Coordinates of C-alpha atoms in Angstrom, one line a residue:
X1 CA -45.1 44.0 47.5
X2 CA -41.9 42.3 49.0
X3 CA -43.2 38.9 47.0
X4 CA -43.3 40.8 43.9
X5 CA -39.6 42.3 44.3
X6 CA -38.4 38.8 45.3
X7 CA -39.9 36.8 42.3
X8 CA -37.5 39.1 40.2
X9 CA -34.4 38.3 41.6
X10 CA -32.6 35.3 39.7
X11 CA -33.3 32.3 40.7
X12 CA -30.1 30.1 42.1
X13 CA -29.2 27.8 39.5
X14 CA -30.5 23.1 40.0
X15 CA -27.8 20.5 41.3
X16 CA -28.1 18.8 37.8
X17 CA -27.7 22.4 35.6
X18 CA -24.5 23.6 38.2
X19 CA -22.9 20.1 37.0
X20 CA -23.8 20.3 33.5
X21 CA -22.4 23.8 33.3
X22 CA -19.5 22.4 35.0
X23 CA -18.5 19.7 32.8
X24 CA -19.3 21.8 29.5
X25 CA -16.5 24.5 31.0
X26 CA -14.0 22.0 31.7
X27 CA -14.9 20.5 28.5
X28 CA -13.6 23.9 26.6
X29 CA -10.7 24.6 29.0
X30 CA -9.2 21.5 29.1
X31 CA -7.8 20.1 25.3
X32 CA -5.2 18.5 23.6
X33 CA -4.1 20.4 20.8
X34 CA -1.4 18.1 19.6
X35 CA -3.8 15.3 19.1
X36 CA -7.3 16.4 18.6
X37 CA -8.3 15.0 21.9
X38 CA -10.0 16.6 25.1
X39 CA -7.3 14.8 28.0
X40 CA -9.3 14.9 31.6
X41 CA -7.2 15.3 34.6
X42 CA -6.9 11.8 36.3
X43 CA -7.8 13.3 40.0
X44 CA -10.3 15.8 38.4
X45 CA -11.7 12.6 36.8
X46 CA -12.0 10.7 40.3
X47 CA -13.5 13.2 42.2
X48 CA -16.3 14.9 40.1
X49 CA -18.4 13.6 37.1
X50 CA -17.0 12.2 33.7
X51 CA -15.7 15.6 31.8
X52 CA -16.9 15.8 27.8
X53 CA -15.2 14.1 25.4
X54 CA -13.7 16.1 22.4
X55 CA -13.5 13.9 19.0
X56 CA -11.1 13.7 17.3
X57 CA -13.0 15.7 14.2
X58 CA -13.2 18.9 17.0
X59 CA -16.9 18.4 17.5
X60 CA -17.5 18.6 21.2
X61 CA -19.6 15.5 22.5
X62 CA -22.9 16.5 23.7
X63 CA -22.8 17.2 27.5
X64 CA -26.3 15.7 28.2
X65 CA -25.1 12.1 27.0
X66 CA -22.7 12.3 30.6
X67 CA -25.0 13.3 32.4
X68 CA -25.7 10.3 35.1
X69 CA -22.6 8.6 34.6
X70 CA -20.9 8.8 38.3
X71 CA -17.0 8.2 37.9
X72 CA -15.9 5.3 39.5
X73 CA -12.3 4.7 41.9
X74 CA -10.0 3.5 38.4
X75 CA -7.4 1.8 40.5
X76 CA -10.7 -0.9 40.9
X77 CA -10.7 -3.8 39.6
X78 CA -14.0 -5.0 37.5
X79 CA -14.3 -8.4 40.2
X80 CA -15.0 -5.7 43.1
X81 CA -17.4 -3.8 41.4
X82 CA -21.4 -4.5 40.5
X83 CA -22.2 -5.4 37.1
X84 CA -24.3 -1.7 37.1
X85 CA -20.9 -0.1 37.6
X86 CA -18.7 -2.0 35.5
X87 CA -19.6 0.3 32.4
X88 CA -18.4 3.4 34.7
X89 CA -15.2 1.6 35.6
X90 CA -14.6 0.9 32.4
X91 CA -14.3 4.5 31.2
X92 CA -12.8 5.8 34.4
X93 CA -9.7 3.5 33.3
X94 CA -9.4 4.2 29.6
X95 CA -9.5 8.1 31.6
X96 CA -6.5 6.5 33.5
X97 CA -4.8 5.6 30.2
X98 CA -4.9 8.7 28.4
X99 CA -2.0 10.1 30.6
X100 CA 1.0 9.7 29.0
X101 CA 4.0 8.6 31.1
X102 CA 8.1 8.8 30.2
X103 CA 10.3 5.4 30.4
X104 CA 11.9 6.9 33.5
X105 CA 8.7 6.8 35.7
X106 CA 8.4 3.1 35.8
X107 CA 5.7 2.7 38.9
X108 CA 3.1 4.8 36.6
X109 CA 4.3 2.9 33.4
X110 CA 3.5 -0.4 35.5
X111 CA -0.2 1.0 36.7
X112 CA -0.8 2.2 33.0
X113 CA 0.3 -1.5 31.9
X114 CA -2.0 -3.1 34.1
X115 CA -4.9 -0.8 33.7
X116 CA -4.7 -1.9 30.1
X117 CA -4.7 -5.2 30.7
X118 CA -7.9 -5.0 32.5
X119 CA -9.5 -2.9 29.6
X120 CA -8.1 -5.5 27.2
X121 CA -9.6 -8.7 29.4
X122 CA -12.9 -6.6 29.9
X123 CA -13.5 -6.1 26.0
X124 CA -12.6 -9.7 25.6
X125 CA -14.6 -11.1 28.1
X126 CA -17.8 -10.0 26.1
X127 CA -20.0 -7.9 29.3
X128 CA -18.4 -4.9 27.8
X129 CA -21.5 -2.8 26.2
X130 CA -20.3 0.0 24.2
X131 CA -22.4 3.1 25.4
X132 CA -21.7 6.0 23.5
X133 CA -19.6 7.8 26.3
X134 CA -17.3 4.0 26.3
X135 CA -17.3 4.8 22.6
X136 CA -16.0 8.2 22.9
X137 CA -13.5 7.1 25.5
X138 CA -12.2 4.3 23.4
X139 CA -11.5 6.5 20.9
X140 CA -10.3 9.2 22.6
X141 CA -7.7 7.0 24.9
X142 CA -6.1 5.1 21.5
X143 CA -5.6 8.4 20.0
X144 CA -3.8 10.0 23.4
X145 CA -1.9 7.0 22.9
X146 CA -1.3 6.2 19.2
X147 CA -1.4 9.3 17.0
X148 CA 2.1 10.6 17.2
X149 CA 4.7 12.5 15.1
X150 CA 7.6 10.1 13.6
X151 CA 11.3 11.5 13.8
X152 CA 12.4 11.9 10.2
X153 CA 14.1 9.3 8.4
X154 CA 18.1 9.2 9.0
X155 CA 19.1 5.9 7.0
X156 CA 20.9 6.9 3.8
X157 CA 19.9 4.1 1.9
X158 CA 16.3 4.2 2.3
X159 CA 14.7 5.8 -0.4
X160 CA 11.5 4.0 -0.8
X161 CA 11.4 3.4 3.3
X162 CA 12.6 0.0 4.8
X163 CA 14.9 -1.7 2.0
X164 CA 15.0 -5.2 2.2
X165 CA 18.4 -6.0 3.4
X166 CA 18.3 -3.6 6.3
X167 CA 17.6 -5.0 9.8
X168 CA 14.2 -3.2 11.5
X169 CA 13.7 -0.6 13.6
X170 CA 11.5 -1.7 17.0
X171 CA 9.9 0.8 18.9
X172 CA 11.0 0.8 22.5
X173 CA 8.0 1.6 23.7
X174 CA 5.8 -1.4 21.7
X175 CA 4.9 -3.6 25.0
X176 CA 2.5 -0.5 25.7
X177 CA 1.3 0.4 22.0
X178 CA 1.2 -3.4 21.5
X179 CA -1.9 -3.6 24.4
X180 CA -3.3 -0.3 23.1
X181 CA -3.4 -1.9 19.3
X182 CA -4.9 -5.1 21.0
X183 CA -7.5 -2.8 22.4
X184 CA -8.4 -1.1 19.2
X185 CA -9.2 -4.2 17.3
X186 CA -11.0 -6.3 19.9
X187 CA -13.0 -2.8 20.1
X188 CA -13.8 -2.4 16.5
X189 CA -14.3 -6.1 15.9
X190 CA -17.3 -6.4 19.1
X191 CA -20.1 -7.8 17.3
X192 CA -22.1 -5.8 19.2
X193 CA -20.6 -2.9 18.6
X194 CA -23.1 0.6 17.2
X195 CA -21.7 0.9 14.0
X196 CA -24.0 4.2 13.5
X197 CA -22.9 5.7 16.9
X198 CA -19.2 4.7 16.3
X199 CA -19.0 6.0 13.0
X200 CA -19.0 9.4 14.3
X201 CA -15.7 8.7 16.3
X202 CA -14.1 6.5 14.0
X203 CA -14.6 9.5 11.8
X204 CA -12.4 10.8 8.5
X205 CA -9.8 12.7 11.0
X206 CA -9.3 9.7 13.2
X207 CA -8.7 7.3 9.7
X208 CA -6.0 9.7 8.5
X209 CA -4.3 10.0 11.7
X210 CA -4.7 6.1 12.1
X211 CA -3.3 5.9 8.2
X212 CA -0.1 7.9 9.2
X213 CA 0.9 5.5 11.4
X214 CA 1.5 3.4 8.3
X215 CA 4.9 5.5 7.8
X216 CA 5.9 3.9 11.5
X217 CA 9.4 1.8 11.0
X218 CA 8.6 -0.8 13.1
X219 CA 6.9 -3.7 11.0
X220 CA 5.2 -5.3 14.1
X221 CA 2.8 -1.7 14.1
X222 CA 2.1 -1.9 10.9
X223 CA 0.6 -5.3 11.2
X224 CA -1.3 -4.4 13.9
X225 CA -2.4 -1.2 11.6
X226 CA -2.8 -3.5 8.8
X227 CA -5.9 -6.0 10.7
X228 CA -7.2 -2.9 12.3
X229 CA -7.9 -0.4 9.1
X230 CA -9.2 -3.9 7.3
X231 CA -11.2 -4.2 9.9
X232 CA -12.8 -0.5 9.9
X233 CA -13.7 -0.7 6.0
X234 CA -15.2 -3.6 6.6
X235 CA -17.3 -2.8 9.7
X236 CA -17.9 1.3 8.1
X237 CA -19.3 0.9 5.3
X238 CA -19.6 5.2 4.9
X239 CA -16.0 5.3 5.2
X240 CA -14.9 3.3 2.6
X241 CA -15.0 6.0 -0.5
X242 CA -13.1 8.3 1.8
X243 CA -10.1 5.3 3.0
X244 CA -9.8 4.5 -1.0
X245 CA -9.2 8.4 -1.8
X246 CA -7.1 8.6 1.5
X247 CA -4.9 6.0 0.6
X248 CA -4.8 6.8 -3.0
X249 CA -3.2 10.2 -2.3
X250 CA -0.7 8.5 -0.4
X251 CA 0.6 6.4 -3.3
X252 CA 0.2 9.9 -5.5
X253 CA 2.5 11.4 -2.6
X254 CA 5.0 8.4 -2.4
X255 CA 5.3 8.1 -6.4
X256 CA 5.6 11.8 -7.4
X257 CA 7.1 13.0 -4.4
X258 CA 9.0 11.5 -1.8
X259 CA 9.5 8.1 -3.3
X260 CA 9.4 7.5 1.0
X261 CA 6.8 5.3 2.8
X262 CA 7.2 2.2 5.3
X263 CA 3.5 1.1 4.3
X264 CA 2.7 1.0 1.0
X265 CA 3.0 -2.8 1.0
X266 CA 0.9 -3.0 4.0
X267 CA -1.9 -1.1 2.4
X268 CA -1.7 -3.0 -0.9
X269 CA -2.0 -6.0 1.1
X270 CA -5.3 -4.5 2.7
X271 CA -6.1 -3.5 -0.9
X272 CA -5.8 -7.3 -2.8
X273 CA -8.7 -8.4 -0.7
X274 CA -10.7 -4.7 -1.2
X275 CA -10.3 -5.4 -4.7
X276 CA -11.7 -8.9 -4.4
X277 CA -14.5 -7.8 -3.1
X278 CA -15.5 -5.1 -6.2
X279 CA -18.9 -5.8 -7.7
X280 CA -19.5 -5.5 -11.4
X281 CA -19.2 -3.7 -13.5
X282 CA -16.5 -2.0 -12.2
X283 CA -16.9 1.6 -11.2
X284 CA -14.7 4.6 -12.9
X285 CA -13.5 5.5 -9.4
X286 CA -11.6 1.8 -9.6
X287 CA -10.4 1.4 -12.5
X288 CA -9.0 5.1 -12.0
X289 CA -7.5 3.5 -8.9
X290 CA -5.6 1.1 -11.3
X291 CA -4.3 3.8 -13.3
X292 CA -3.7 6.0 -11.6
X293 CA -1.9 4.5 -8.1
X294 CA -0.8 1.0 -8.8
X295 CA 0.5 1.2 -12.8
X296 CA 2.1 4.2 -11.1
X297 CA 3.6 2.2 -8.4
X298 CA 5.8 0.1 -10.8
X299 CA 8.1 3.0 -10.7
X300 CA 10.1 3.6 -8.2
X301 CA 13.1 2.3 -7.0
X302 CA 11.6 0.2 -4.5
X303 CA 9.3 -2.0 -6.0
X304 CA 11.4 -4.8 -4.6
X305 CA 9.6 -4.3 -1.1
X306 CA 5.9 -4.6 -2.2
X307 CA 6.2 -5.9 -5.7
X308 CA 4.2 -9.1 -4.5
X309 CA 1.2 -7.5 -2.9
X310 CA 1.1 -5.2 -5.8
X311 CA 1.1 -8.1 -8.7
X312 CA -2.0 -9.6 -6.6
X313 CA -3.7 -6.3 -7.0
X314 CA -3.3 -6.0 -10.5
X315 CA -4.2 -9.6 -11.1
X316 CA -7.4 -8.9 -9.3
X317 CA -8.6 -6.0 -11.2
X318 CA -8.1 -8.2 -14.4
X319 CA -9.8 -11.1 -13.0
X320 CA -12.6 -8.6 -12.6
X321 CA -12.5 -7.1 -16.4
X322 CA -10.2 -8.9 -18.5
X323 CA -10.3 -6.1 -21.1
X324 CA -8.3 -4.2 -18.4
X325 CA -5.1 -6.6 -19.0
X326 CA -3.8 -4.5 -22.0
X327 CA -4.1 -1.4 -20.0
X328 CA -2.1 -3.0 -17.5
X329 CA 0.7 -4.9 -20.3
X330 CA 1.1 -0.9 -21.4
X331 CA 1.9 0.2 -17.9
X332 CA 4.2 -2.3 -17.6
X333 CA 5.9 -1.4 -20.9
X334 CA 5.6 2.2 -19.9
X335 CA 7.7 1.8 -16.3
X336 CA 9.9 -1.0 -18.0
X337 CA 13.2 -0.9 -16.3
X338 CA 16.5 -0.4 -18.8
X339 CA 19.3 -0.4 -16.3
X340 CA 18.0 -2.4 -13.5
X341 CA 18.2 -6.6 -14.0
X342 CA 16.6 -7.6 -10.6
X343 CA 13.7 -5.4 -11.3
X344 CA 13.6 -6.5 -15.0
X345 CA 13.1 -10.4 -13.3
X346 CA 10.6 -8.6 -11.1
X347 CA 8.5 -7.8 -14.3
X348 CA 8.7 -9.9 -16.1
X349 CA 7.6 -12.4 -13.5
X350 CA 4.4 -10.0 -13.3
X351 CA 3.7 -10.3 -17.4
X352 CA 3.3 -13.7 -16.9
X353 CA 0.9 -14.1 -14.2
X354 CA -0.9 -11.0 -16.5
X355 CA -0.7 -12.9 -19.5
X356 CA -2.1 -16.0 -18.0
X357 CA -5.0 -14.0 -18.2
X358 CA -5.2 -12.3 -21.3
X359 CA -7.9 -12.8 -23.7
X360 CA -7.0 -13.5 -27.6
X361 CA -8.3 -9.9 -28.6
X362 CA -6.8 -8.0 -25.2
X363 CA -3.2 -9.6 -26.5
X364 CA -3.7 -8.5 -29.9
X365 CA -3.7 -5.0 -29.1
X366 CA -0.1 -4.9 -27.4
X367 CA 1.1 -8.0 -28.6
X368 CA 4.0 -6.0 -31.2
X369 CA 5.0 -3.7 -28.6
X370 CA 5.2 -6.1 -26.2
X371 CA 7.2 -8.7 -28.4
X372 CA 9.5 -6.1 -29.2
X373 CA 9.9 -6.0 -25.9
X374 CA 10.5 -9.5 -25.6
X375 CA 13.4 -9.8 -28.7
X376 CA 15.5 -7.1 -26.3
X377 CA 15.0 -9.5 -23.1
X378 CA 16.2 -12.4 -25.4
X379 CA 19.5 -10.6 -25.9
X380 CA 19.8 -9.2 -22.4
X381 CA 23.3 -9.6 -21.0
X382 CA 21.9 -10.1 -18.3
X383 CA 22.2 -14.1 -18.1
X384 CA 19.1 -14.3 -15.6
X385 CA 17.1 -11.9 -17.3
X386 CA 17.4 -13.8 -20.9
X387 CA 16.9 -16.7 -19.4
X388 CA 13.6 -15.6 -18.0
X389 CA 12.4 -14.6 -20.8
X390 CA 13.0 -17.8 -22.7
X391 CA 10.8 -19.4 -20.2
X392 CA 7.9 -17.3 -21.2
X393 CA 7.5 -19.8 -24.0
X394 CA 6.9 -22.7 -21.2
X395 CA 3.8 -21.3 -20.4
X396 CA 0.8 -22.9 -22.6
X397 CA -1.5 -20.0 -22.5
X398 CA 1.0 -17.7 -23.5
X399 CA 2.3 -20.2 -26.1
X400 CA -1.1 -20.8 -27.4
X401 CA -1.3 -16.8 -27.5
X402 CA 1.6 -16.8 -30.1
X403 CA 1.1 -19.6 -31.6
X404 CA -1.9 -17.8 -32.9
X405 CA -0.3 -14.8 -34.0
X406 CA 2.8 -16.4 -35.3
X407 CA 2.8 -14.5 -38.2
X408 CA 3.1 -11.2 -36.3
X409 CA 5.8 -12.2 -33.6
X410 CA 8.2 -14.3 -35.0
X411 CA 9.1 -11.9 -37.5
X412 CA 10.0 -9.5 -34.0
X413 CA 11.7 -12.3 -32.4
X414 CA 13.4 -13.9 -34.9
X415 CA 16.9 -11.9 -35.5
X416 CA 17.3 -11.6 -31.4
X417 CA 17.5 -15.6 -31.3
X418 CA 19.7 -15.8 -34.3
X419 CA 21.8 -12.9 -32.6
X420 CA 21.8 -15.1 -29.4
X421 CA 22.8 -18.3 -31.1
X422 CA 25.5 -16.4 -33.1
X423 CA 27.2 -14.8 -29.8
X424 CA 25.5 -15.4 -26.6
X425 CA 28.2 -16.2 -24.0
X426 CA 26.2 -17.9 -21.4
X427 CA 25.7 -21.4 -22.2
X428 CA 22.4 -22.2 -20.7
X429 CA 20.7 -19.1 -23.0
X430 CA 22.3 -20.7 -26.3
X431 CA 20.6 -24.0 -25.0
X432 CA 17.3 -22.2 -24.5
X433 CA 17.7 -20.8 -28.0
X434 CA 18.7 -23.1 -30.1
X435 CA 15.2 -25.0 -28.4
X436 CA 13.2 -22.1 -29.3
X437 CA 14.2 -21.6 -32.6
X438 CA 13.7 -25.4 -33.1
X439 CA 10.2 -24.7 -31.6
X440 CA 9.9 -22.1 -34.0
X441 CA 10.5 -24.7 -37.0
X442 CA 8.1 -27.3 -36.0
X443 CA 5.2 -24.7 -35.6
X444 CA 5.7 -22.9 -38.9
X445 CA 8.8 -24.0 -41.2
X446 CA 7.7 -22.1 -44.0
X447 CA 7.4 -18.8 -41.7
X448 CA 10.7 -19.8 -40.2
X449 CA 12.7 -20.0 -43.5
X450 CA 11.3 -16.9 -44.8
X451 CA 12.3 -15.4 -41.6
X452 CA 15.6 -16.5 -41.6
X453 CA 15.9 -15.2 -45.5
X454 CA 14.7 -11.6 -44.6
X455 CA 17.3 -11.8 -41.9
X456 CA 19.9 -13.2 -44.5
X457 CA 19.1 -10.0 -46.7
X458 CA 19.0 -7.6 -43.8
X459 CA 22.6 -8.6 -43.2
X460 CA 24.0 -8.5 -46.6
X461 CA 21.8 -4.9 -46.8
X462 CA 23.5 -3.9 -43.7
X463 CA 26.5 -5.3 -44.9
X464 CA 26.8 -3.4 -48.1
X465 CA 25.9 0.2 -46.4
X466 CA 28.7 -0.5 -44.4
X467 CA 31.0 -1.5 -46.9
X468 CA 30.2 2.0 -48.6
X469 CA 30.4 4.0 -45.3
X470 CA 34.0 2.6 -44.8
X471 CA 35.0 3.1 -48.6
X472 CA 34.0 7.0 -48.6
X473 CA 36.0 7.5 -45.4
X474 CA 39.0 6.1 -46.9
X475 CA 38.4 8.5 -49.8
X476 CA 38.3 11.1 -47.9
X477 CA 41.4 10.4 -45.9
X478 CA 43.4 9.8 -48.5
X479 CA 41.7 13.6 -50.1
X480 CA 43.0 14.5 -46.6
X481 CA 46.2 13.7 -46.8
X482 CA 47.1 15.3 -50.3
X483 CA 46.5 18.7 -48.7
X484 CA 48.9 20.5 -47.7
X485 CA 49.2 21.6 -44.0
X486 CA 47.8 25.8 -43.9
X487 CA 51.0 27.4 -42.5
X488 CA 49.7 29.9 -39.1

């Protein structure tokens, strides 16, 4: 009888259950809400077993995969412990790292400093093996670290982020980030790094948080940011619909919105070699890309800043499809600047490089609107700007191009250099177009005369309509003047 009323009492509860139930408590109670991340106590951390992991995507990390790990003394160094323990050492100081220090605590700033050092030296060394709970420490310790709220913007002049004549902001606290960055690469660059297990840290909420760093103000970040994201559609292969979309919506946000970002030249630069890398055909998702977010990006006021890295892009997605290079001439014609010379040089600079690759039939279809275009640029005011586009004509693609439509564009082109040879008051221009004209004459005379005798009639037309407009308004002055003045 008393064995039957004992076997229904509850039984006490294992070692390993009363430790598991432990850390899955702790696990719940202890989070960081500002940056997605579970933060361990560092004496909690040296005295009991490694605490779950929360990712960053809020999914909590399986208790059973710490189970076993014992935590090992951080302050250690990796020369005074066995090779079996080294893996537990490892994560016990990214642990260490995940507390964030202020400037005027220098002694923990200095242990932190060193304590990354070691992580940095370990990773590079090679003996690091990424277990998942190293994975999910990584990952966890780079966010504590990284992921962090800018101040807003106070420069006055800095619509489109850093403008190229302004000095750059440096981020006092870089020496630190600079390790933490270091960290981050070496970690997603380890050959023998799980791709399937890290993929699940590295995951959509950690890329976007990583991705908003791109606004930071100090260029020596964004580099950093730059290698690493290259690095993480390279090595995730899963991710990479979901960093084209991310990074698509922030060009959407920087064109139609805020006409603000630091980045966006960092990301295009990322992007050229993406691009590169396209197979054929191209998809629709792509050539929406080029629609949608880099004709787009000819906009703003800005351009100035990533102009270059932007031209490569383009020029890649027609090196891909040719037939996408009168899409892209339209764009160009669509965004093309009136007020603003420098950008005007900008442009046309980037026609050029596009017209190098234009087909015969892809220049047909834009080749009026463009050279209408063109005749305006030939008259600019603008010294530099007509100048420029004098020198299109150097080119021998682009003068084979026209060549071949002669009978289409010089008729367009043909009153703006007779305008400029008439009354262009920069010397060098009336050079280039008296040459042009010449040119003109030596590759169809006959075209060229009738040219100049449509012109020759235009003017006397216009001259005539003017000659009437000013004869009717003396009529009706002098009608004017016969009437008497009313009397109020």
């Amino acid at each position: 009888m008393l064995k039957q009323i004992l076997s229904k009492l509850p039984r006490k509860l294992s070692k390993p259950d009363q430790v598991d139930s432990a850390g899955s408590d702790s696990g719940n109670i202890t989070a960081n809400s500002g940056n997605g991340f579970q933060c361990t106590n560092v004496g909690s951390a040296l005295s009991s077993k490694l605490n779950v992991v929360k990712r960053v995507s809020s999914a909590v990390f399986p208790t059973s995969i710490a189970a076993g790990v014992e935590a090992v003394e951080a302050h250690l160094s990796f020369k005074d412990v066995s090779n079996s323990q080294k893996q537990n050492l490892f994560v016990s100081k990214l642990n260490l790292c995940c507390e964030v220090h202020e400037f005027s605590d220098p002694d923990k700033q200095d242990l932190k400093r060193q304590a990354l050092i070691e992580l940095v030296d370990f990773v590079s060394s090679g003996s690091a093996k990424f277990s998942e709970p190293a994975i999910a420490a990584v990952c966890k310790m780079c966010a504590v670290n990284l992921f962090r709220i800018f101040p807003p913007k106070y420069r006055s002049n800095c619509a489109g982020g850093e403008a190229e004549d302004e000095e750059p902001m440096f981020d006092p606290a870089w020496s630190h980030l600079q390790i933490v960055y270091d960290l981050l690469l070496r970690f997603i660059s380890y050959g023998s790094l799980d791709a399937k297990v890290a993929k699940k840290y590295v995951d959509h909420s950690f890329i976007v948080r990583l991705l908003d760093l791109f606004d930071s103000e100090d260029p020596r970040e964004r580099d950093c940011l730059k290698t690493i994201l290259h690095r993480i559609y390279g090595k995730f292969m899963v991710h990479r619909p979901f960093i084209r979309k991310a990074v698509s919506n922030i060009i959407y946000r920087f064109v139609l919105e805020t006409e603000r970002h630091n980045g966006i030249a960092e990301l295009l630069e990322i992007f050229g070699s993406v691009i590169s890398g396209f197979a054929l055909p191209l998809k629709e998702e792509h050539k929406m890309f080029l629609w949608r977010a880099l004709i787009p990006l000819h906009k703003p006021k800005s351009i100035g800043i990533y102009h270059q890295p932007l031209t490569y892009c383009v020029v890649q997605f027609i090196d891909k499809d040719p037939k996408l290079a009168s899409v892209v001439i339209k764009g160009l014609l669509k965004y093309w600047p009136v007020t603003n010379s420098q950008k005007e040089l900008m442009f046309i600079s980037e026609l050029e490089e596009v017209l190098e690759m234009t087909g015969m039939v892809e220049f047909q279809k834009i080749m009026i609107p463009l050279f209408r275009r063109i005749g305006c640029l030939l008259n600019s005011s603008h010294y530099q700007v007509a100048e420029r586009a004098h020198l299109l004509w150097n080119n021998e693609h682009i003068l084979n191009l026209i060549s071949h439509n002669r009978q289409v564009i010089l008729p367009l082109v043909f009153s703006a250099l007779e305008r400029n040879a008439q009354n262009h008051w920069n010397q060098a221009v009336l050079n280039l177009t008296l040459n042009l004209r010449r040119m003109f004459y030596e590759m169809d005379e006959e075209l060229a005369i009738a040219c100049q005798r449509k012109l020759e009639e235009e003017d006397s037309r216009l001259s005539v309509a003017a000659e009437k407009r000013r004869l009717t308004w003396e009529r009706l002055e002098n009608a004017a003047a016969l009437q008497p003045f009313a009397e109020s």
